[in-house]
CSV table of C-alpha atoms in Angstrom, one decimal:
chain,number,residue,atom,x,y,z
E,1,ILE,CA,0.0,0.0,0.0
E,2,THR,CA,1.3,3.5,-0.9
E,3,VAL,CA,-0.1,6.4,1.1
E,4,TYR,CA,0.1,10.2,0.5
E,5,ASP,CA,-0.4,13.1,2.8
E,6,GLN,CA,-2.2,15.1,0.1
E,7,GLU,CA,-5.2,14.3,-2.2
E,8,ASN,CA,-4.7,13.0,-5.7
E,9,PHE,CA,-1.4,11.1,-4.9
E,10,GLN,CA,0.5,14.3,-4.0
E,11,GLY,CA,2.7,15.3,-1.1
E,12,LYS,CA,4.7,13.1,1.1
E,13,ARG,CA,4.7,9.4,-0.1
E,14,LEU,CA,5.2,6.3,2.0
E,15,GLU,CA,5.1,2.6,1.0
E,16,PHE,CA,4.2,-0.2,3.4
E,17,THR,CA,4.1,-3.9,3.2
E,18,SER,CA,2.8,-4.5,6.7
E,19,ALA,CA,0.6,-2.8,9.4
E,20,CYS,CA,1.0,0.8,10.5
E,21,GLN,CA,-0.3,1.5,13.9
E,22,ASN,CA,0.0,5.3,13.8
E,23,ILE,CA,0.8,7.3,10.7
E,24,MET,CA,1.9,10.2,12.9
E,25,GLU,CA,4.9,8.2,13.9
E,26,CYS,CA,6.0,8.6,10.2
E,27,SER,CA,5.7,12.4,10.5
E,28,VAL,CA,2.5,12.4,8.5
E,29,ASP,CA,-0.6,14.2,10.0
E,30,ASN,CA,-3.2,12.3,8.0
E,31,ILE,CA,-3.6,10.1,4.9
E,32,ARG,CA,-5.4,12.0,2.1
E,33,SER,CA,-4.9,9.6,-0.8
E,34,LEU,CA,-3.6,6.0,-1.4
E,35,LYS,CA,-3.0,3.2,-3.8
E,36,VAL,CA,-3.4,-0.5,-3.0
E,37,GLU,CA,-1.0,-2.5,-5.3
E,38,CYS,CA,-1.3,-5.9,-3.6
E,39,GLY,CA,-3.6,-7.6,-1.1
E,40,ALA,CA,-6.6,-6.4,0.8
E,41,TRP,CA,-6.2,-3.9,3.7
E,42,ALA,CA,-8.3,-2.5,6.5
E,43,GLY,CA,-8.0,1.3,7.1
E,44,TYR,CA,-9.0,2.9,10.4
E,45,GLU,CA,-10.1,6.4,11.4
E,46,HIS,CA,-7.9,6.4,14.5
E,47,SER,CA,-4.5,5.1,15.5
E,48,SER,CA,-4.2,1.5,16.9
E,49,PHE,CA,-6.9,0.2,14.5
E,50,CYS,CA,-9.8,2.0,16.2
E,51,GLY,CA,-12.8,4.0,15.0
E,52,GLN,CA,-14.5,3.7,11.6
E,53,GLN,CA,-13.2,0.9,9.3
E,54,PHE,CA,-12.6,1.0,5.6
E,55,VAL,CA,-12.0,-2.0,3.4
E,56,LEU,CA,-9.3,-1.3,0.8
E,57,GLU,CA,-8.9,-3.6,-2.2
E,58,ARG,CA,-6.5,-3.1,-5.1
E,59,GLY,CA,-6.9,0.2,-6.9
E,60,GLU,CA,-6.6,3.9,-6.6
E,61,TYR,CA,-8.3,6.1,-3.9
E,62,PRO,CA,-7.6,9.8,-4.7
E,63,HIS,CA,-9.5,11.3,-1.7
E,64,TRP,CA,-11.3,10.4,1.5
E,65,GLU,CA,-14.7,10.0,-0.1
E,66,SER,CA,-13.3,7.3,-2.4
E,67,TRP,CA,-12.7,4.9,0.5
E,68,SER,CA,-15.1,6.1,3.2
E,69,GLY,CA,-18.5,5.1,2.0
E,70,SER,CA,-21.4,7.4,2.4
E,71,ASN,CA,-22.0,8.4,6.0
E,72,ALA,CA,-23.7,11.3,7.6
E,73,TYR,CA,-20.7,11.1,10.1
E,74,HIS,CA,-18.0,12.8,8.1
E,75,ILE,CA,-14.6,13.1,9.7
E,76,GLU,CA,-11.8,12.9,7.1
E,77,ARG,CA,-9.2,10.9,9.0
E,78,MET,CA,-7.3,7.7,8.4
E,79,MET,CA,-4.5,7.1,10.9
E,80,SER,CA,-3.8,3.4,10.9
E,81,PHE,CA,-4.1,0.4,8.6
E,82,ARG,CA,-3.2,-3.3,8.4
E,83,PRO,CA,-3.4,-6.2,5.8
E,84,ILE,CA,-6.4,-8.5,5.9
E,85,CYS,CA,-4.5,-11.7,5.8
E,86,SER,CA,-7.4,-14.1,5.8
E,87,ALA,CA,-9.1,-12.6,2.7
E,88,ASN,CA,-9.7,-15.4,0.3
E,89,HIS,CA,-12.4,-14.6,-2.2
E,90,LYS,CA,-12.9,-18.2,-3.4
E,91,GLU,CA,-13.1,-20.0,-0.1
E,92,SER,CA,-15.2,-17.7,2.1
E,93,LYS,CA,-17.9,-19.1,4.3
E,94,MET,CA,-19.9,-17.5,7.1
E,95,VAL,CA,-23.0,-18.3,9.2
E,96,LEU,CA,-25.5,-15.5,10.0
E,97,PHE,CA,-27.7,-15.7,13.0
E,98,GLU,CA,-31.0,-13.8,13.6
E,99,ARG,CA,-30.1,-12.9,17.1
E,100,GLU,CA,-27.1,-12.1,19.3
E,101,ASN,CA,-25.0,-15.0,20.8
E,102,PHE,CA,-25.6,-17.3,17.8
E,103,ILE,CA,-29.2,-18.0,18.4
E,104,GLY,CA,-32.4,-17.8,16.3
E,105,ARG,CA,-32.7,-18.6,12.6
E,106,GLN,CA,-29.4,-19.2,10.9
E,107,TRP,CA,-28.1,-19.1,7.3
E,108,GLU,CA,-24.8,-20.3,5.8
E,109,ILE,CA,-23.5,-18.1,3.0
E,110,ASN,CA,-20.5,-18.3,0.6
E,111,ASP,CA,-21.5,-15.5,-1.9
E,112,ASP,CA,-22.0,-11.7,-2.1
E,113,TYR,CA,-25.3,-10.2,-1.2
E,114,PRO,CA,-26.0,-6.6,-2.3
E,115,SER,CA,-29.5,-7.0,-0.7
E,116,LEU,CA,-30.0,-9.5,2.2
E,117,GLN,CA,-33.7,-8.8,2.1
E,118,ALA,CA,-33.9,-9.6,-1.6
E,119,MET,CA,-32.4,-13.0,-0.7
E,120,GLY,CA,-35.0,-13.8,1.9
E,121,TRP,CA,-33.5,-12.4,5.1
E,122,SER,CA,-36.5,-11.1,7.1
E,123,ASN,CA,-35.3,-7.7,8.4
E,124,ASN,CA,-32.5,-5.1,8.3
E,125,GLU,CA,-30.5,-6.6,11.1
E,126,ILE,CA,-28.1,-9.4,11.8
E,127,GLY,CA,-27.8,-10.5,15.4
E,128,SER,CA,-24.4,-12.4,15.3
E,129,MET,CA,-22.0,-14.0,12.8
E,130,GLN,CA,-19.5,-16.8,12.7
E,131,VAL,CA,-16.8,-16.5,10.0
E,132,GLN,CA,-15.6,-20.0,9.1
E,133,SER,CA,-13.2,-19.0,6.3
E,134,GLY,CA,-12.1,-15.9,4.5
E,135,ALA,CA,-12.8,-12.3,5.4
E,136,TRP,CA,-16.1,-10.4,4.9
E,137,VAL,CA,-17.3,-6.8,4.9
E,138,CYS,CA,-20.8,-6.0,6.1
E,139,TYR,CA,-22.6,-2.7,5.4
E,140,GLN,CA,-25.4,-0.8,7.0
E,141,PHE,CA,-27.4,-0.2,3.8
E,142,PRO,CA,-28.2,-2.2,0.6
E,143,GLY,CA,-25.8,-2.0,-2.3
E,144,TYR,CA,-22.6,-1.9,-0.1
E,145,ARG,CA,-23.2,1.5,1.4
E,146,GLY,CA,-22.9,3.1,4.8
E,147,TYR,CA,-20.7,1.9,7.7
E,148,GLN,CA,-18.3,-0.9,6.9
E,149,TYR,CA,-17.7,-3.8,9.4
E,150,ILE,CA,-14.8,-6.1,8.5
E,151,MET,CA,-15.2,-9.7,9.8
E,152,GLU,CA,-12.3,-12.2,9.6
E,153,CYS,CA,-11.9,-15.9,10.4
E,154,ASP,CA,-8.6,-15.4,12.1
E,155,ARG,CA,-9.7,-12.6,14.6
E,156,HIS,CA,-11.9,-13.2,17.6
E,157,GLY,CA,-11.8,-16.9,16.5
E,158,GLY,CA,-14.1,-15.7,13.7
E,159,GLU,CA,-16.9,-15.1,16.3
E,160,TYR,CA,-18.9,-11.9,16.4
E,161,LYS,CA,-21.6,-12.5,18.9
E,162,HIS,CA,-22.9,-8.9,19.3
E,163,TYR,CA,-22.5,-5.6,17.4
E,164,ARG,CA,-20.2,-4.4,20.1
E,165,GLU,CA,-17.6,-6.8,18.7
E,166,TRP,CA,-17.9,-5.5,15.1
E,167,GLY,CA,-15.7,-2.5,15.8
E,168,SER,CA,-15.5,0.5,18.0
E,169,HIS,CA,-17.9,2.6,15.8
E,170,ALA,CA,-20.7,0.0,15.5
E,171,GLN,CA,-23.8,1.3,17.2
E,172,SER,CA,-26.6,-1.1,16.0
E,173,PHE,CA,-27.3,-4.5,14.5
E,174,GLN,CA,-28.2,-2.9,11.2
E,175,VAL,CA,-26.7,-4.8,8.2
E,176,GLN,CA,-28.4,-4.8,4.8
E,177,SER,CA,-25.6,-6.0,2.4
E,178,LEU,CA,-22.4,-8.0,2.8
E,179,ARG,CA,-19.7,-9.5,0.6
E,180,ARG,CA,-16.5,-11.4,0.6
E,181,ILE,CA,-13.2,-9.4,0.6
E,182,GLN,CA,-11.2,-9.9,-2.5
E,183,GLN,CA,-7.4,-10.2,-2.8
Y,1,ILE,CA,-41.0,1.4,-4.0
Y,2,THR,CA,-42.3,3.7,-1.2
Y,3,VAL,CA,-40.9,7.2,-1.0
Y,4,TYR,CA,-41.2,9.8,1.8
Y,5,ASP,CA,-40.6,13.5,1.8
Y,6,GLN,CA,-38.8,13.5,5.1
Y,7,GLU,CA,-35.8,11.4,6.5
Y,8,ASN,CA,-36.4,8.2,8.4
Y,9,PHE,CA,-39.6,7.3,6.7
Y,10,GLN,CA,-41.5,10.3,7.9
Y,11,GLY,CA,-43.7,12.9,6.3
Y,12,LYS,CA,-45.7,12.4,3.1
Y,13,ARG,CA,-45.7,8.8,1.9
Y,14,LEU,CA,-46.2,7.7,-1.7
Y,15,GLU,CA,-46.2,4.2,-3.2
Y,16,PHE,CA,-45.2,3.4,-6.8
Y,17,THR,CA,-45.1,0.3,-8.9
Y,18,SER,CA,-43.8,2.0,-12.1
Y,19,ALA,CA,-41.7,4.9,-13.2
Y,20,CYS,CA,-42.1,8.4,-11.8
Y,21,GLN,CA,-40.7,11.1,-14.1
Y,22,ASN,CA,-40.9,14.0,-11.7
Y,23,ILE,CA,-41.8,13.7,-8.0
Y,24,MET,CA,-42.8,17.4,-7.9
Y,25,GLU,CA,-45.9,16.4,-9.9
Y,26,CYS,CA,-47.0,14.5,-6.9
Y,27,SER,CA,-46.7,17.6,-4.7
Y,28,VAL,CA,-43.4,16.5,-3.1
Y,29,ASP,CA,-40.4,18.8,-3.3
Y,30,ASN,CA,-37.8,16.1,-2.8
Y,31,ILE,CA,-37.4,12.4,-1.7
Y,32,ARG,CA,-35.6,12.2,1.7
Y,33,SER,CA,-36.1,8.5,2.5
Y,34,LEU,CA,-37.4,5.3,0.8
Y,35,LYS,CA,-38.0,1.6,1.0
Y,36,VAL,CA,-37.7,-0.8,-1.9
Y,37,GLU,CA,-40.0,-3.7,-1.3
Y,38,CYS,CA,-39.7,-5.5,-4.7
Y,39,GLY,CA,-37.5,-5.3,-7.7
Y,40,ALA,CA,-34.5,-3.1,-8.5
Y,41,TRP,CA,-34.9,0.6,-9.3
Y,42,ALA,CA,-32.8,3.4,-10.6
Y,43,GLY,CA,-33.1,6.8,-8.9
Y,44,TYR,CA,-32.0,10.1,-10.4
Y,45,GLU,CA,-30.9,13.4,-9.1
Y,46,HIS,CA,-33.0,15.4,-11.6
Y,47,SER,CA,-36.5,14.9,-13.2
Y,48,SER,CA,-36.8,12.9,-16.4
Y,49,PHE,CA,-34.1,10.4,-15.3
Y,50,CYS,CA,-31.2,12.9,-15.6
Y,51,GLY,CA,-28.2,13.7,-13.4
Y,52,GLN,CA,-26.5,11.4,-10.9
Y,53,GLN,CA,-27.8,7.8,-10.8
Y,54,PHE,CA,-28.4,5.6,-7.8
Y,55,VAL,CA,-29.1,1.9,-7.9
Y,56,LEU,CA,-31.8,0.9,-5.4
Y,57,GLU,CA,-32.2,-2.8,-4.4
Y,58,ARG,CA,-34.5,-4.2,-1.8
Y,59,GLY,CA,-34.1,-2.7,1.6
Y,60,GLU,CA,-34.4,0.5,3.7
Y,61,TYR,CA,-32.8,3.8,2.9
Y,62,PRO,CA,-33.4,6.3,5.7
Y,63,HIS,CA,-31.5,9.3,4.3
Y,64,TRP,CA,-29.7,10.6,1.2
Y,65,GLU,CA,-26.3,9.3,2.2
Y,66,SER,CA,-27.7,5.7,2.4
Y,67,TRP,CA,-28.3,5.5,-1.4
Y,68,SER,CA,-26.0,8.2,-2.8
Y,69,GLY,CA,-22.6,6.6,-2.5
Y,70,SER,CA,-19.7,8.7,-1.4
Y,71,ASN,CA,-19.0,11.7,-3.6
Y,72,ALA,CA,-17.3,15.0,-3.1
Y,73,TYR,CA,-20.3,16.3,-5.2
Y,74,HIS,CA,-23.0,16.5,-2.6
Y,75,ILE,CA,-26.4,17.7,-3.7
Y,76,GLU,CA,-29.2,16.0,-1.8
Y,77,ARG,CA,-31.8,15.5,-4.5
Y,78,MET,CA,-33.7,12.6,-5.9
Y,79,MET,CA,-36.4,13.7,-8.3
Y,80,SER,CA,-37.2,10.7,-10.6
Y,81,PHE,CA,-36.9,6.9,-10.6
Y,82,ARG,CA,-37.8,3.9,-12.6
Y,83,PRO,CA,-37.7,0.1,-12.4
Y,84,ILE,CA,-34.6,-1.7,-13.9
Y,85,CYS,CA,-36.6,-4.3,-15.8
Y,86,SER,CA,-33.7,-6.3,-17.2
Y,87,ALA,CA,-32.0,-6.9,-13.8
Y,88,ASN,CA,-31.3,-10.6,-13.6
Y,89,HIS,CA,-28.7,-11.5,-11.1
Y,90,LYS,CA,-28.2,-15.1,-12.4
Y,91,GLU,CA,-28.0,-14.5,-16.1
Y,92,SER,CA,-25.9,-11.4,-16.4
Y,93,LYS,CA,-23.2,-11.1,-19.1
Y,94,MET,CA,-21.2,-8.1,-20.3
Y,95,VAL,CA,-18.1,-7.5,-22.4
Y,96,LEU,CA,-15.6,-4.9,-21.3
Y,97,PHE,CA,-13.3,-3.1,-23.9
Y,98,GLU,CA,-10.1,-1.4,-23.2
Y,99,ARG,CA,-10.9,1.6,-25.4
Y,100,GLU,CA,-14.0,3.5,-26.7
Y,101,ASN,CA,-16.0,2.2,-29.6
Y,102,PHE,CA,-15.5,-1.5,-28.7
Y,103,ILE,CA,-11.8,-1.7,-29.6
Y,104,GLY,CA,-8.7,-2.8,-27.7
Y,105,ARG,CA,-8.4,-5.7,-25.3
Y,106,GLN,CA,-11.7,-7.3,-24.3
Y,107,TRP,CA,-13.0,-9.3,-21.4
Y,108,GLU,CA,-16.3,-11.1,-21.0
Y,109,ILE,CA,-17.6,-11.1,-17.4
Y,110,ASN,CA,-20.6,-12.7,-15.6
Y,111,ASP,CA,-19.6,-12.1,-12.0
Y,112,ASP,CA,-19.1,-9.2,-9.5
Y,113,TYR,CA,-15.7,-7.4,-9.3
Y,114,PRO,CA,-15.0,-5.3,-6.2
Y,115,SER,CA,-11.6,-4.6,-7.7
Y,116,LEU,CA,-11.1,-4.8,-11.5
Y,117,GLN,CA,-7.4,-4.4,-11.0
Y,118,ALA,CA,-7.2,-7.3,-8.6
Y,119,MET,CA,-8.7,-9.5,-11.3
Y,120,GLY,CA,-6.1,-8.4,-13.9
Y,121,TRP,CA,-7.6,-5.4,-15.6
Y,122,SER,CA,-4.6,-3.2,-16.4
Y,123,ASN,CA,-5.7,0.3,-15.3
Y,124,ASN,CA,-8.5,2.3,-13.7
Y,125,GLU,CA,-10.6,2.9,-16.8
Y,126,ILE,CA,-13.0,1.1,-19.1
Y,127,GLY,CA,-13.3,2.4,-22.7
Y,128,SER,CA,-16.6,0.9,-23.6
Y,129,MET,CA,-19.1,-1.9,-22.7
Y,130,GLN,CA,-21.6,-4.2,-24.3
Y,131,VAL,CA,-24.3,-5.6,-22.0
Y,132,GLN,CA,-25.5,-8.9,-23.4
Y,133,SER,CA,-27.9,-9.8,-20.6
Y,134,GLY,CA,-29.0,-8.5,-17.2
Y,135,ALA,CA,-28.2,-5.1,-15.7
Y,136,TRP,CA,-25.0,-3.9,-14.2
Y,137,VAL,CA,-23.7,-1.1,-12.0
Y,138,CYS,CA,-20.2,0.4,-12.5
Y,139,TYR,CA,-18.4,2.5,-9.9
Y,140,GLN,CA,-15.6,5.0,-10.0
Y,141,PHE,CA,-13.7,3.5,-7.1
Y,142,PRO,CA,-12.9,0.0,-5.8
Y,143,GLY,CA,-15.3,-1.7,-3.4
Y,144,TYR,CA,-18.4,-0.2,-5.0
Y,145,ARG,CA,-17.8,3.4,-4.1
Y,146,GLY,CA,-18.1,6.7,-5.9
Y,147,TYR,CA,-20.3,7.6,-8.9
Y,148,GLN,CA,-22.7,4.8,-10.0
Y,149,TYR,CA,-23.4,4.1,-13.7
Y,150,ILE,CA,-26.3,1.8,-14.5
Y,151,MET,CA,-25.9,-0.3,-17.7
Y,152,GLU,CA,-28.8,-2.4,-19.0
Y,153,CYS,CA,-29.1,-4.9,-21.9
Y,154,ASP,CA,-32.5,-3.4,-22.9
Y,155,ARG,CA,-31.4,0.3,-23.2
Y,156,HIS,CA,-29.2,1.7,-26.0
Y,157,GLY,CA,-29.2,-1.9,-27.4
Y,158,GLY,CA,-26.9,-2.7,-24.5
Y,159,GLU,CA,-24.2,-0.7,-26.1
Y,160,TYR,CA,-22.2,1.9,-24.2
Y,161,LYS,CA,-19.4,3.0,-26.5
Y,162,HIS,CA,-18.2,6.1,-24.7
Y,163,TYR,CA,-18.5,7.5,-21.2
Y,164,ARG,CA,-20.8,10.2,-22.6
Y,165,GLU,CA,-23.4,7.4,-22.9
Y,166,TRP,CA,-23.1,6.2,-19.3
Y,167,GLY,CA,-25.3,9.0,-18.0
Y,168,SER,CA,-25.5,12.8,-17.9
Y,169,HIS,CA,-23.1,13.1,-14.9
Y,170,ALA,CA,-20.3,10.8,-16.2
Y,171,GLN,CA,-17.2,12.9,-16.9
Y,172,SER,CA,-14.4,10.3,-17.3
Y,173,PHE,CA,-13.7,6.6,-18.2
Y,174,GLN,CA,-12.8,5.8,-14.6
Y,175,VAL,CA,-14.3,2.5,-13.4
Y,176,GLN,CA,-12.6,0.4,-10.7
Y,177,SER,CA,-15.4,-1.9,-9.6
Y,178,LEU,CA,-18.6,-3.3,-11.1
Y,179,ARG,CA,-21.4,-5.8,-10.2
Y,180,ARG,CA,-24.6,-7.3,-11.4
Y,181,ILE,CA,-27.8,-5.7,-10.2
Y,182,GLN,CA,-29.9,-8.0,-8.0
Y,183,GLN,CA,-33.7,-8.3,-8.0
């Protein structure tokens, strides 16, 4: 991943092949554009992999809006990032549960769903999730929009039993689309 | 599709089963939230299906950010919409061309691509496209972010030979992700 401290791939330029816990330690005040050349990465609003999450797949991101997704909450910061090592587009498997703590109706998936409701899921929430292989990204709204929650088989033992475990910015069970992360 | 003139499914409520060319003719000044209960729809910034496009699949969209995607260009308007009749998630096929007018390297696809570059496409642009079946949505940035361009087999004969035919808001060939539209 190559990051820049100005928009449109301008300003100070830094290349990374592994995690960066705090971009300020590299004398950069914020990341304002980036290019992913290899692998899949998770970007975070705050240092130490906290705050809003952004899934970053191969390609060019010239400004904050290009990776953030569309949120009313609009703070243009990305301070840490790390590779998503378990991303495996072909071999991804996850079980969704209607309610928290892995109870209620369940559904095993291995494909992308731009609308969970179109595929028969009854409401706009998921209670809990078990990632059996690969890495996934869940979104608040249909069509891969809104807050992003990255779920990996090799973190938390792949178990996400309540929205409080989805990330430090998750504030509800709302998930209306989800997909495998590609690398 | 059910639309509301206030956010969070409040205010005046109108139900549609076919296209609406100008929401102001229904005495509503703007659409501020909506629910898609059946099918896939295309929403537009301006009346008569002009301006920025938004693909709308089944689910709940409580405010403008939930359907807009993340753009620096931020005018909160949706004035017309119509069903995407050819959307067929299972039987979608499209040919991508490196250059405009269907020339250069070509690639036939029938799957979703959150990163075209990760799948071997050489740059961040597509010159032209031929939709052979189904309906597709292309995005400026990886991971289904940025401007949305809806491409259908039953419009323009499925042929999109230059970005000027992608929609009235398209201003470059930049496409970094694309996917089938689900209904």
